[in-house]
């Protein structure tokens, strides 16, 4: 309890002292780098967001801002982006009462406030308070035509907001247009649509109406070519606003009463995949901790063809991973790996976000259903607070799901960010257009402390077999976790 209390203090030196007391002198140097890295990323993020939001509002944080199309669904990565956006706005002076949430195509699981746009994505007259001067558009990795419905909706809504004399600040995105025949929308079409809207807004209201933030260097360079009429800036991914996590925020103890999260007798100060053995019975299916958790995509961003949804059933995927791990175990048998399970075999689980959350305590799902029921009863008046609670529940459960493993292997960007924020060992596999390397690389540029992979407890894999081999190396290095 005293660690949690001290951690809430504002001073980074207090936090370093808490970590030093918890993990001892051997790990302190690396945790210092980890904390400094995350602190520098957050500082760069808040500085960039603050500069452009204050310019758009004239430095006035007493008036409301609009938050357009938060992603309220089962993708934990998008949930982290919503929570990060709300945390960043609060840090900059806009608490939830001053954040007007407008739902959209990405808001599927919760009502999120008043209907701001009609079915043609045009802004309703009077939908927003008259003193709203800036709208924040939801961040993420879907600017382009990989997810065409979201992009078509976004461009139309941005045009409508600009016509209403509202400056639009699109929070950090990745940009990717598939150049295949018939792919819609096209980069050129989006550029024409936005250019004409910005020109009309500039003529009517003045310059500086559209700010586009990019979380990858290559996205920034492409955007400067496509959208020279907008202000294009490089900004770290907004999920880093969530900050470092401690184990007292991750551990689940069903015996603690009412399913409250709390510190167990063996809980450490950092994540690292530790879990009380007694807690395993609180997880669905009776499945407890494993050596490796593979959080892998099954969509068109995956480079692992064996894991794409239409290519192979779950049994085939498990058999493939098991054969690779068995070969690794045989190759390393002479060294008696400390990270091996019984008889030198490594235990593992394969899951994407939805499946991963199936292994956290059922009480979390019941709590969310209750929250969703409250949302339906009181929407729209209390939808912003329910939205925030929903994101907190999703992220908390995702952290517990990752905490069931000693090493995480993932091609999901925000599974890797979540592991990084929890100081958990992880191996990263990139997606089809370099999103993981690009987003993490831009964020890591904020601090020299981010550069040694060992300090952040991660490796990069060039494919599944390479990633599994590096995950086993991390298991051996980590010993007991």
PDB file of N, CA and C in Angstrom, residues 26-107:
ATOM      1  N   UNK A  26      20.164  -4.457  -8.143  1.00  0.00           N
ATOM      2  CA  UNK A  26      20.583  -5.086  -9.398  1.00  0.00           C
ATOM      3  C   UNK A  26      19.779  -4.529 -10.564  1.00  0.00           C
ATOM      4  N   UNK A  27      18.459  -4.396 -10.362  1.00  0.00           N
ATOM      5  CA  UNK A  27      17.595  -3.963 -11.463  1.00  0.00           C
ATOM      6  C   UNK A  27      17.414  -2.456 -11.515  1.00  0.00           C
ATOM      7  N   UNK A  28      17.936  -1.745 -10.525  1.00  0.00           N
ATOM      8  CA  UNK A  28      17.599  -0.331 -10.417  1.00  0.00           C
ATOM      9  C   UNK A  28      18.057   0.474 -11.628  1.00  0.00           C
ATOM     10  N   UNK A  29      19.273   0.180 -12.144  1.00  0.00           N
ATOM     11  CA  UNK A  29      19.775   0.935 -13.284  1.00  0.00           C
ATOM     12  C   UNK A  29      18.867   0.831 -14.479  1.00  0.00           C
ATOM     13  N   UNK A  30      18.367  -0.385 -14.734  1.00  0.00           N
ATOM     14  CA  UNK A  30      17.487  -0.557 -15.880  1.00  0.00           C
ATOM     15  C   UNK A  30      16.131   0.094 -15.641  1.00  0.00           C
ATOM     16  N   UNK A  31      15.588  -0.019 -14.426  1.00  0.00           N
ATOM     17  CA  UNK A  31      14.296   0.605 -14.192  1.00  0.00           C
ATOM     18  C   UNK A  31      14.406   2.125 -14.226  1.00  0.00           C
ATOM     19  N   UNK A  32      15.566   2.663 -13.846  1.00  0.00           N
ATOM     20  CA  UNK A  32      15.782   4.101 -13.996  1.00  0.00           C
ATOM     21  C   UNK A  32      15.637   4.499 -15.460  1.00  0.00           C
ATOM     22  N   UNK A  33      16.265   3.727 -16.366  1.00  0.00           N
ATOM     23  CA  UNK A  33      16.164   4.026 -17.792  1.00  0.00           C
ATOM     24  C   UNK A  33      14.726   3.894 -18.273  1.00  0.00           C
ATOM     25  N   UNK A  34      14.046   2.860 -17.810  1.00  0.00           N
ATOM     26  CA  UNK A  34      12.644   2.630 -18.207  1.00  0.00           C
ATOM     27  C   UNK A  34      11.771   3.811 -17.802  1.00  0.00           C
ATOM     28  N   UNK A  35      11.892   4.242 -16.558  1.00  0.00           N
ATOM     29  CA  UNK A  35      11.096   5.378 -16.083  1.00  0.00           C
ATOM     30  C   UNK A  35      11.455   6.663 -16.810  1.00  0.00           C
ATOM     31  N   UNK A  36      12.746   6.880 -17.021  1.00  0.00           N
ATOM     32  CA  UNK A  36      13.178   8.098 -17.707  1.00  0.00           C
ATOM     33  C   UNK A  36      12.668   8.097 -19.150  1.00  0.00           C
ATOM     34  N   UNK A  37      12.733   6.937 -19.797  1.00  0.00           N
ATOM     35  CA  UNK A  37      12.235   6.808 -21.169  1.00  0.00           C
ATOM     36  C   UNK A  37      10.760   7.172 -21.240  1.00  0.00           C
ATOM     37  N   UNK A  38       9.945   6.556 -20.402  1.00  0.00           N
ATOM     38  CA  UNK A  38       8.511   6.827 -20.442  1.00  0.00           C
ATOM     39  C   UNK A  38       8.208   8.271 -20.052  1.00  0.00           C
ATOM     40  N   UNK A  39       8.942   8.799 -19.087  1.00  0.00           N
ATOM     41  CA  UNK A  39       8.733  10.185 -18.689  1.00  0.00           C
ATOM     42  C   UNK A  39       9.040  11.156 -19.808  1.00  0.00           C
ATOM     43  N   UNK A  40      10.123  10.903 -20.549  1.00  0.00           N
ATOM     44  CA  UNK A  40      10.487  11.787 -21.659  1.00  0.00           C
ATOM     45  C   UNK A  40       9.474  11.696 -22.804  1.00  0.00           C
ATOM     46  N   UNK A  41       8.965  10.483 -23.055  1.00  0.00           N
ATOM     47  CA  UNK A  41       7.947  10.338 -24.105  1.00  0.00           C
ATOM     48  C   UNK A  41       6.690  11.111 -23.733  1.00  0.00           C
ATOM     49  N   UNK A  42       6.250  10.967 -22.486  1.00  0.00           N
ATOM     50  CA  UNK A  42       5.057  11.685 -22.036  1.00  0.00           C
ATOM     51  C   UNK A  42       5.259  13.197 -22.130  1.00  0.00           C
ATOM     52  N   UNK A  43       6.448  13.661 -21.749  1.00  0.00           N
ATOM     53  CA  UNK A  43       6.724  15.093 -21.816  1.00  0.00           C
ATOM     54  C   UNK A  43       6.645  15.588 -23.257  1.00  0.00           C
ATOM     55  N   UNK A  44       7.229  14.832 -24.200  1.00  0.00           N
ATOM     56  CA  UNK A  44       7.175  15.221 -25.611  1.00  0.00           C
ATOM     57  C   UNK A  44       5.739  15.204 -26.128  1.00  0.00           C
ATOM     58  N   UNK A  45       4.976  14.207 -25.711  1.00  0.00           N
ATOM     59  CA  UNK A  45       3.576  14.101 -26.129  1.00  0.00           C
ATOM     60  C   UNK A  45       2.770  15.285 -25.628  1.00  0.00           C
ATOM     61  N   UNK A  46       2.853  15.567 -24.326  1.00  0.00           N
ATOM     62  CA  UNK A  46       2.061  16.657 -23.755  1.00  0.00           C
ATOM     63  C   UNK A  46       2.491  18.016 -24.313  1.00  0.00           C
ATOM     64  N   UNK A  47       3.782  18.165 -24.566  1.00  0.00           N
ATOM     65  CA  UNK A  47       4.268  19.438 -25.103  1.00  0.00           C
ATOM     66  C   UNK A  47       3.681  19.691 -26.495  1.00  0.00           C
ATOM     67  N   UNK A  48       3.690  18.671 -27.346  1.00  0.00           N
ATOM     68  CA  UNK A  48       3.183  18.839 -28.712  1.00  0.00           C
ATOM     69  C   UNK A  48       1.669  19.043 -28.716  1.00  0.00           C
ATOM     70  N   UNK A  49       0.951  18.237 -27.953  1.00  0.00           N
ATOM     71  CA  UNK A  49      -0.502  18.396 -27.897  1.00  0.00           C
ATOM     72  C   UNK A  49      -0.870  19.773 -27.340  1.00  0.00           C
ATOM     73  N   UNK A  50      -0.191  20.154 -26.258  1.00  0.00           N
ATOM     74  CA  UNK A  50      -0.496  21.430 -25.626  1.00  0.00           C
ATOM     75  C   UNK A  50      -0.250  22.616 -26.535  1.00  0.00           C
ATOM     76  N   UNK A  51       0.835  22.575 -27.290  1.00  0.00           N
ATOM     77  CA  UNK A  51       1.164  23.692 -28.174  1.00  0.00           C
ATOM     78  C   UNK A  51       0.045  23.957 -29.170  1.00  0.00           C
ATOM     79  N   UNK A  52      -0.463  22.898 -29.786  1.00  0.00           N
ATOM     80  CA  UNK A  52      -1.438  23.096 -30.855  1.00  0.00           C
ATOM     81  C   UNK A  52      -2.853  23.288 -30.313  1.00  0.00           C
ATOM     82  N   UNK A  53      -3.192  22.658 -29.202  1.00  0.00           N
ATOM     83  CA  UNK A  53      -4.509  22.884 -28.616  1.00  0.00           C
ATOM     84  C   UNK A  53      -4.615  24.296 -28.052  1.00  0.00           C
ATOM     85  N   UNK A  54      -3.548  24.769 -27.414  1.00  0.00           N
ATOM     86  CA  UNK A  54      -3.586  26.121 -26.864  1.00  0.00           C
ATOM     87  C   UNK A  54      -3.626  27.165 -27.972  1.00  0.00           C
ATOM     88  N   UNK A  55      -2.935  26.879 -29.082  1.00  0.00           N
ATOM     89  CA  UNK A  55      -3.007  27.816 -30.211  1.00  0.00           C
ATOM     90  C   UNK A  55      -4.418  27.881 -30.771  1.00  0.00           C
ATOM     91  N   UNK A  56      -5.098  26.733 -30.800  1.00  0.00           N
ATOM     92  CA  UNK A  56      -6.449  26.695 -31.358  1.00  0.00           C
ATOM     93  C   UNK A  56      -7.469  27.345 -30.445  1.00  0.00           C
ATOM     94  N   UNK A  57      -7.231  27.296 -29.135  1.00  0.00           N
ATOM     95  CA  UNK A  57      -8.205  27.837 -28.179  1.00  0.00           C
ATOM     96  C   UNK A  57      -7.778  29.176 -27.606  1.00  0.00           C
ATOM     97  N   UNK A  58      -6.640  29.687 -28.027  1.00  0.00           N
ATOM     98  CA  UNK A  58      -6.136  30.926 -27.451  1.00  0.00           C
ATOM     99  C   UNK A  58      -5.687  30.759 -26.011  1.00  0.00           C
ATOM    100  N   UNK A  59      -5.356  29.512 -25.641  1.00  0.00           N
ATOM    101  CA  UNK A  59      -4.894  29.239 -24.275  1.00  0.00           C
ATOM    102  C   UNK A  59      -6.000  29.118 -23.258  1.00  0.00           C
ATOM    103  N   UNK A  60      -7.241  29.121 -23.697  1.00  0.00           N
ATOM    104  CA  UNK A  60      -8.382  29.060 -22.777  1.00  0.00           C
ATOM    105  C   UNK A  60      -8.780  27.602 -22.551  1.00  0.00           C
ATOM    106  N   UNK A  61      -8.570  27.088 -21.348  1.00  0.00           N
ATOM    107  CA  UNK A  61      -8.968  25.718 -21.019  1.00  0.00           C
ATOM    108  C   UNK A  61     -10.293  25.669 -20.259  1.00  0.00           C
ATOM    109  N   UNK A  62     -10.940  26.807 -20.101  1.00  0.00           N
ATOM    110  CA  UNK A  62     -12.226  26.815 -19.387  1.00  0.00           C
ATOM    111  C   UNK A  62     -13.384  26.448 -20.307  1.00  0.00           C
ATOM    112  N   UNK A  63     -13.210  26.653 -21.607  1.00  0.00           N
ATOM    113  CA  UNK A  63     -14.264  26.296 -22.558  1.00  0.00           C
ATOM    114  C   UNK A  63     -14.155  24.841 -22.962  1.00  0.00           C
ATOM    115  N   UNK A  64     -15.220  24.275 -23.519  1.00  0.00           N
ATOM    116  CA  UNK A  64     -15.221  22.859 -23.882  1.00  0.00           C
ATOM    117  C   UNK A  64     -14.470  22.574 -25.173  1.00  0.00           C
ATOM    118  N   UNK A  65     -14.021  21.323 -25.317  1.00  0.00           N
ATOM    119  CA  UNK A  65     -13.511  20.812 -26.578  1.00  0.00           C
ATOM    120  C   UNK A  65     -14.375  19.610 -26.965  1.00  0.00           C
ATOM    121  N   UNK A  66     -14.497  19.366 -28.243  1.00  0.00           N
ATOM    122  CA  UNK A  66     -15.234  18.199 -28.726  1.00  0.00           C
ATOM    123  C   UNK A  66     -14.255  17.061 -28.991  1.00  0.00           C
ATOM    124  N   UNK A  67     -14.661  15.855 -28.643  1.00  0.00           N
ATOM    125  CA  UNK A  67     -13.870  14.647 -28.916  1.00  0.00           C
ATOM    126  C   UNK A  67     -14.698  13.798 -29.871  1.00  0.00           C
ATOM    127  N   UNK A  68     -14.203  13.632 -31.099  1.00  0.00           N
ATOM    128  CA  UNK A  68     -14.976  13.024 -32.173  1.00  0.00           C
ATOM    129  C   UNK A  68     -14.613  11.553 -32.368  1.00  0.00           C
ATOM    130  N   UNK A  69     -15.624  10.685 -32.336  1.00  0.00           N
ATOM    131  CA  UNK A  69     -15.543   9.269 -32.696  1.00  0.00           C
ATOM    132  C   UNK A  69     -14.574   8.459 -31.837  1.00  0.00           C
ATOM    133  N   UNK A  70     -14.692   8.503 -30.497  1.00  0.00           N
ATOM    134  CA  UNK A  70     -13.861   7.613 -29.682  1.00  0.00           C
ATOM    135  C   UNK A  70     -14.212   6.157 -29.963  1.00  0.00           C
ATOM    136  N   UNK A  71     -13.212   5.299 -29.949  1.00  0.00           N
ATOM    137  CA  UNK A  71     -13.410   3.886 -30.306  1.00  0.00           C
ATOM    138  C   UNK A  71     -13.819   3.096 -29.067  1.00  0.00           C
ATOM    139  N   UNK A  72     -15.123   2.901 -28.889  1.00  0.00           N
ATOM    140  CA  UNK A  72     -15.637   2.134 -27.748  1.00  0.00           C
ATOM    141  C   UNK A  72     -16.075   0.767 -28.239  1.00  0.00           C
ATOM    142  N   UNK A  73     -15.102  -0.153 -28.317  1.00  0.00           N
ATOM    143  CA  UNK A  73     -15.407  -1.530 -28.699  1.00  0.00           C
ATOM    144  C   UNK A  73     -14.353  -2.432 -28.080  1.00  0.00           C
ATOM    145  N   UNK A  74     -14.268  -3.688 -28.528  1.00  0.00           N
ATOM    146  CA  UNK A  74     -13.461  -4.670 -27.809  1.00  0.00           C
ATOM    147  C   UNK A  74     -11.988  -4.679 -28.189  1.00  0.00           C
ATOM    148  N   UNK A  75     -11.550  -3.781 -29.065  1.00  0.00           N
ATOM    149  CA  UNK A  75     -10.131  -3.707 -29.388  1.00  0.00           C
ATOM    150  C   UNK A  75      -9.434  -2.889 -28.301  1.00  0.00           C
ATOM    151  N   UNK A  76      -8.620  -3.547 -27.487  1.00  0.00           N
ATOM    152  CA  UNK A  76      -8.009  -2.882 -26.344  1.00  0.00           C
ATOM    153  C   UNK A  76      -7.052  -1.779 -26.795  1.00  0.00           C
ATOM    154  N   UNK A  77      -6.434  -1.938 -27.952  1.00  0.00           N
ATOM    155  CA  UNK A  77      -5.566  -0.883 -28.456  1.00  0.00           C
ATOM    156  C   UNK A  77      -6.316   0.417 -28.634  1.00  0.00           C
ATOM    157  N   UNK A  78      -7.503   0.350 -29.240  1.00  0.00           N
ATOM    158  CA  UNK A  78      -8.319   1.551 -29.385  1.00  0.00           C
ATOM    159  C   UNK A  78      -8.789   2.061 -28.030  1.00  0.00           C
ATOM    160  N   UNK A  79      -9.106   1.151 -27.111  1.00  0.00           N
ATOM    161  CA  UNK A  79      -9.481   1.574 -25.757  1.00  0.00           C
ATOM    162  C   UNK A  79      -8.355   2.354 -25.098  1.00  0.00           C
ATOM    163  N   UNK A  80      -7.112   1.907 -25.291  1.00  0.00           N
ATOM    164  CA  UNK A  80      -5.967   2.635 -24.744  1.00  0.00           C
ATOM    165  C   UNK A  80      -5.852   4.024 -25.349  1.00  0.00           C
ATOM    166  N   UNK A  81      -6.199   4.147 -26.623  1.00  0.00           N
ATOM    167  CA  UNK A  81      -6.132   5.457 -27.272  1.00  0.00           C
ATOM    168  C   UNK A  81      -7.197   6.405 -26.727  1.00  0.00           C
ATOM    169  N   UNK A  82      -8.395   5.873 -26.454  1.00  0.00           N
ATOM    170  CA  UNK A  82      -9.431   6.711 -25.843  1.00  0.00           C
ATOM    171  C   UNK A  82      -8.982   7.166 -24.455  1.00  0.00           C
ATOM    172  N   UNK A  83      -8.515   6.201 -23.638  1.00  0.00           N
ATOM    173  CA  UNK A  83      -8.071   6.540 -22.284  1.00  0.00           C
ATOM    174  C   UNK A  83      -6.894   7.508 -22.327  1.00  0.00           C
ATOM    175  N   UNK A  84      -5.975   7.302 -23.271  1.00  0.00           N
ATOM    176  CA  UNK A  84      -4.834   8.202 -23.408  1.00  0.00           C
ATOM    177  C   UNK A  84      -5.257   9.600 -23.824  1.00  0.00           C
ATOM    178  N   UNK A  85      -6.239   9.682 -24.730  1.00  0.00           N
ATOM    179  CA  UNK A  85      -6.747  10.991 -25.150  1.00  0.00           C
ATOM    180  C   UNK A  85      -7.378  11.730 -23.977  1.00  0.00           C
ATOM    181  N   UNK A  86      -8.226  11.032 -23.213  1.00  0.00           N
ATOM    182  CA  UNK A  86      -8.863  11.667 -22.057  1.00  0.00           C
ATOM    183  C   UNK A  86      -7.829  12.069 -21.012  1.00  0.00           C
ATOM    184  N   UNK A  87      -6.809  11.212 -20.801  1.00  0.00           N
ATOM    185  CA  UNK A  87      -5.758  11.541 -19.823  1.00  0.00           C
ATOM    186  C   UNK A  87      -4.950  12.755 -20.277  1.00  0.00           C
ATOM    187  N   UNK A  88      -4.636  12.813 -21.575  1.00  0.00           N
ATOM    188  CA  UNK A  88      -3.861  13.942 -22.090  1.00  0.00           C
ATOM    189  C   UNK A  88      -4.662  15.240 -21.987  1.00  0.00           C
ATOM    190  N   UNK A  89      -5.935  15.186 -22.351  1.00  0.00           N
ATOM    191  CA  UNK A  89      -6.767  16.385 -22.249  1.00  0.00           C
ATOM    192  C   UNK A  89      -6.871  16.850 -20.800  1.00  0.00           C
ATOM    193  N   UNK A  90      -7.022  15.903 -19.881  1.00  0.00           N
ATOM    194  CA  UNK A  90      -7.092  16.272 -18.466  1.00  0.00           C
ATOM    195  C   UNK A  90      -5.784  16.898 -17.998  1.00  0.00           C
ATOM    196  N   UNK A  91      -4.659  16.327 -18.443  1.00  0.00           N
ATOM    197  CA  UNK A  91      -3.352  16.881 -18.076  1.00  0.00           C
ATOM    198  C   UNK A  91      -3.207  18.322 -18.566  1.00  0.00           C
ATOM    199  N   UNK A  92      -3.794  18.603 -19.721  1.00  0.00           N
ATOM    200  CA  UNK A  92      -3.675  19.932 -20.320  1.00  0.00           C
ATOM    201  C   UNK A  92      -4.756  20.894 -19.833  1.00  0.00           C
ATOM    202  N   UNK A  93      -5.649  20.429 -18.978  1.00  0.00           N
ATOM    203  CA  UNK A  93      -6.627  21.325 -18.368  1.00  0.00           C
ATOM    204  C   UNK A  93      -8.068  21.072 -18.726  1.00  0.00           C
ATOM    205  N   UNK A  94      -8.354  20.110 -19.625  1.00  0.00           N
ATOM    206  CA  UNK A  94      -9.729  19.814 -20.012  1.00  0.00           C
ATOM    207  C   UNK A  94     -10.185  18.522 -19.344  1.00  0.00           C
ATOM    208  N   UNK A  95     -10.877  18.632 -18.221  1.00  0.00           N
ATOM    209  CA  UNK A  95     -11.430  17.465 -17.552  1.00  0.00           C
ATOM    210  C   UNK A  95     -12.706  17.033 -18.284  1.00  0.00           C
ATOM    211  N   UNK A  96     -13.214  15.843 -17.926  1.00  0.00           N
ATOM    212  CA  UNK A  96     -14.351  15.278 -18.644  1.00  0.00           C
ATOM    213  C   UNK A  96     -15.562  16.212 -18.768  1.00  0.00           C
ATOM    214  N   UNK A  97     -15.938  16.958 -17.741  1.00  0.00           N
ATOM    215  CA  UNK A  97     -17.103  17.834 -17.940  1.00  0.00           C
ATOM    216  C   UNK A  97     -16.928  18.819 -19.088  1.00  0.00           C
ATOM    217  N   UNK A  98     -15.687  19.149 -19.429  1.00  0.00           N
ATOM    218  CA  UNK A  98     -15.431  20.081 -20.526  1.00  0.00           C
ATOM    219  C   UNK A  98     -15.044  19.377 -21.823  1.00  0.00           C
ATOM    220  N   UNK A  99     -15.231  18.043 -21.861  1.00  0.00           N
ATOM    221  CA  UNK A  99     -14.981  17.284 -23.082  1.00  0.00           C
ATOM    222  C   UNK A  99     -16.331  16.783 -23.594  1.00  0.00           C
ATOM    223  N   UNK A 100     -16.772  17.308 -24.733  1.00  0.00           N
ATOM    224  CA  UNK A 100     -18.045  16.910 -25.337  1.00  0.00           C
ATOM    225  C   UNK A 100     -17.766  15.760 -26.294  1.00  0.00           C
ATOM    226  N   UNK A 101     -18.272  14.580 -25.969  1.00  0.00           N
ATOM    227  CA  UNK A 101     -17.975  13.374 -26.743  1.00  0.00           C
ATOM    228  C   UNK A 101     -19.041  13.174 -27.811  1.00  0.00           C
ATOM    229  N   UNK A 102     -18.605  13.037 -29.065  1.00  0.00           N
ATOM    230  CA  UNK A 102     -19.505  12.775 -30.196  1.00  0.00           C
ATOM    231  C   UNK A 102     -19.183  11.413 -30.779  1.00  0.00           C
ATOM    232  N   UNK A 103     -20.115  10.483 -30.679  1.00  0.00           N
ATOM    233  CA  UNK A 103     -19.880   9.140 -31.191  1.00  0.00           C
ATOM    234  C   UNK A 103     -19.847   9.094 -32.709  1.00  0.00           C
ATOM    235  N   UNK A 104     -19.371   7.958 -33.236  1.00  0.00           N
ATOM    236  CA  UNK A 104     -19.269   7.786 -34.681  1.00  0.00           C
ATOM    237  C   UNK A 104     -19.197   6.322 -35.044  1.00  0.00           C
ATOM    238  N   UNK A 105     -18.585   6.014 -36.171  1.00  0.00           N
ATOM    239  CA  UNK A 105     -18.562   4.638 -36.654  1.00  0.00           C
ATOM    240  C   UNK A 105     -17.704   3.723 -35.792  1.00  0.00           C
ATOM    241  N   UNK A 106     -16.777   4.305 -35.014  1.00  0.00           N
ATOM    242  CA  UNK A 106     -15.935   3.463 -34.153  1.00  0.00           C
ATOM    243  C   UNK A 106     -16.541   3.267 -32.762  1.00  0.00           C
ATOM    244  N   UNK A 107     -17.666   3.908 -32.495  1.00  0.00           N
ATOM    245  CA  UNK A 107     -18.307   3.817 -31.189  1.00  0.00           C
ATOM    246  C   UNK A 107     -19.438   2.803 -31.307  1.00  0.00           C
TER     247      UNK A 107
END
